[in-house]
XYZ file of C-alpha atoms in Angstrom:
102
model
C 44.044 401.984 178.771
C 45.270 405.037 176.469
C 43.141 407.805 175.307
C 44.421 409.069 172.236
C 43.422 413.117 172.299
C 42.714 414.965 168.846
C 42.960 418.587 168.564
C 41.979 419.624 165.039
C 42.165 423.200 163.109
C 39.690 422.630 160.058
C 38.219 424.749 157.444
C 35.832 426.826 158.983
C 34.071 427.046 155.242
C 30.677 425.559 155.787
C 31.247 423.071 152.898
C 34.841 421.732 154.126
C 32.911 421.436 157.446
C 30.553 419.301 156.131
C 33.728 417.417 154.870
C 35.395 416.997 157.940
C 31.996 415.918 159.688
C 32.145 412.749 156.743
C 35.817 412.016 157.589
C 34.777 411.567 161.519
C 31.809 409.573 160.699
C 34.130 406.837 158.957
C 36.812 407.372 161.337
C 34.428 406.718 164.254
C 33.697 403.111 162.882
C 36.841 402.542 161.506
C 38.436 402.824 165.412
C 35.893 400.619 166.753
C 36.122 398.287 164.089
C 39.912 397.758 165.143
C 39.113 397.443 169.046
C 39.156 400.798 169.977
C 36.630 402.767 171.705
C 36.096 406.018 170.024
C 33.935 408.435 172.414
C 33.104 411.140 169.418
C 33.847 414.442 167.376
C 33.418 417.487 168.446
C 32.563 420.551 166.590
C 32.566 424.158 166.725
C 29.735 425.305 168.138
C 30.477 428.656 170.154
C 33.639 430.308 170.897
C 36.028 429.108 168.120
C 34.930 427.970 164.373
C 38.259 426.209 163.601
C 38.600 424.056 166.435
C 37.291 420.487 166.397
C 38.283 417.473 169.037
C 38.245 413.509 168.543
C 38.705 411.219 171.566
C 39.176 407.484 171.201
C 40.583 404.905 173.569
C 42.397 401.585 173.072
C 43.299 399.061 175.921
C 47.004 399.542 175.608
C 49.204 401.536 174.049
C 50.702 398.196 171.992
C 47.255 397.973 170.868
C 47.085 401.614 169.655
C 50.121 400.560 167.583
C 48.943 397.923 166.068
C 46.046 399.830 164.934
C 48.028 402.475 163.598
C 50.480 399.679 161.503
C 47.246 398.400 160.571
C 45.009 401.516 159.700
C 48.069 402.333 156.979
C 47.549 399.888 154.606
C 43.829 399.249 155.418
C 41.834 400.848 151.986
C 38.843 401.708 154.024
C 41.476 404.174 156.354
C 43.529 405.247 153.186
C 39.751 406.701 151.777
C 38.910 408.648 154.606
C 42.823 409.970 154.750
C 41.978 410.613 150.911
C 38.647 412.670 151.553
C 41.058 415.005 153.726
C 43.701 415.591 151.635
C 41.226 415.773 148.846
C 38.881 418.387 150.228
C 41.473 420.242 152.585
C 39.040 420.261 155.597
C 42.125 419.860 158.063
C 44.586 422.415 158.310
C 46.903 420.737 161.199
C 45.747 418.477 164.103
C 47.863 417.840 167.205
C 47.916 414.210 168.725
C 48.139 413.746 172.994
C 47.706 410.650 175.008
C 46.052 410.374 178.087
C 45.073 408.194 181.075
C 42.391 408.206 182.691
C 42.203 408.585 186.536
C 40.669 405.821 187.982
């Protein structure tokens, strides 16, 4: 298994917040819907108001790739990619793998 680790720095504007909470929503069905497993967004709460995390996990790392090869041409992905570019809501994100200790 792979656990594909998302840090996000968003807008912390309340309305590009609300933005970025619409793009996780689709990208947390749109993961599962190509076999992986995503365990959630996080949000600012306390502490930091730019920071946001996504984990999601996929049995292999082949089958991460074929998500990805298929996510780019898929048109339900390319609107939710669309929605951020649109509105701005993510400044950068950084992308880590994990594994998990069994």
């Amino acid at each position: 298994m792979i656990t594909v680790h998302l840090k996000y720095e968003i807008d912390p504007d309340p309305d590009r917040v609300a933005d970025f909470e619409e793009y996780g929503r689709r990208w947390v069905g749109l993961v599962n819907r190509f076999g992986g497993d995503h365990h959630g967004y996080f949000l600012p709460s306390e502490g930091d108001s730019d920071i946001a995390y996504a984990l999601f996990s996929f049995p292999s790392l082949a089958a991460y790739e074929q998500y990805r090869i298929d996510s780019a041409t898929d048109p339900e992905c390319q609107e939710a990619f669309e929605l951020a570019r649109r509105t701005g809501c993510i400044r950068r994100y950084e992308r880590r793998f994990l594994r998990p200790l069994e």
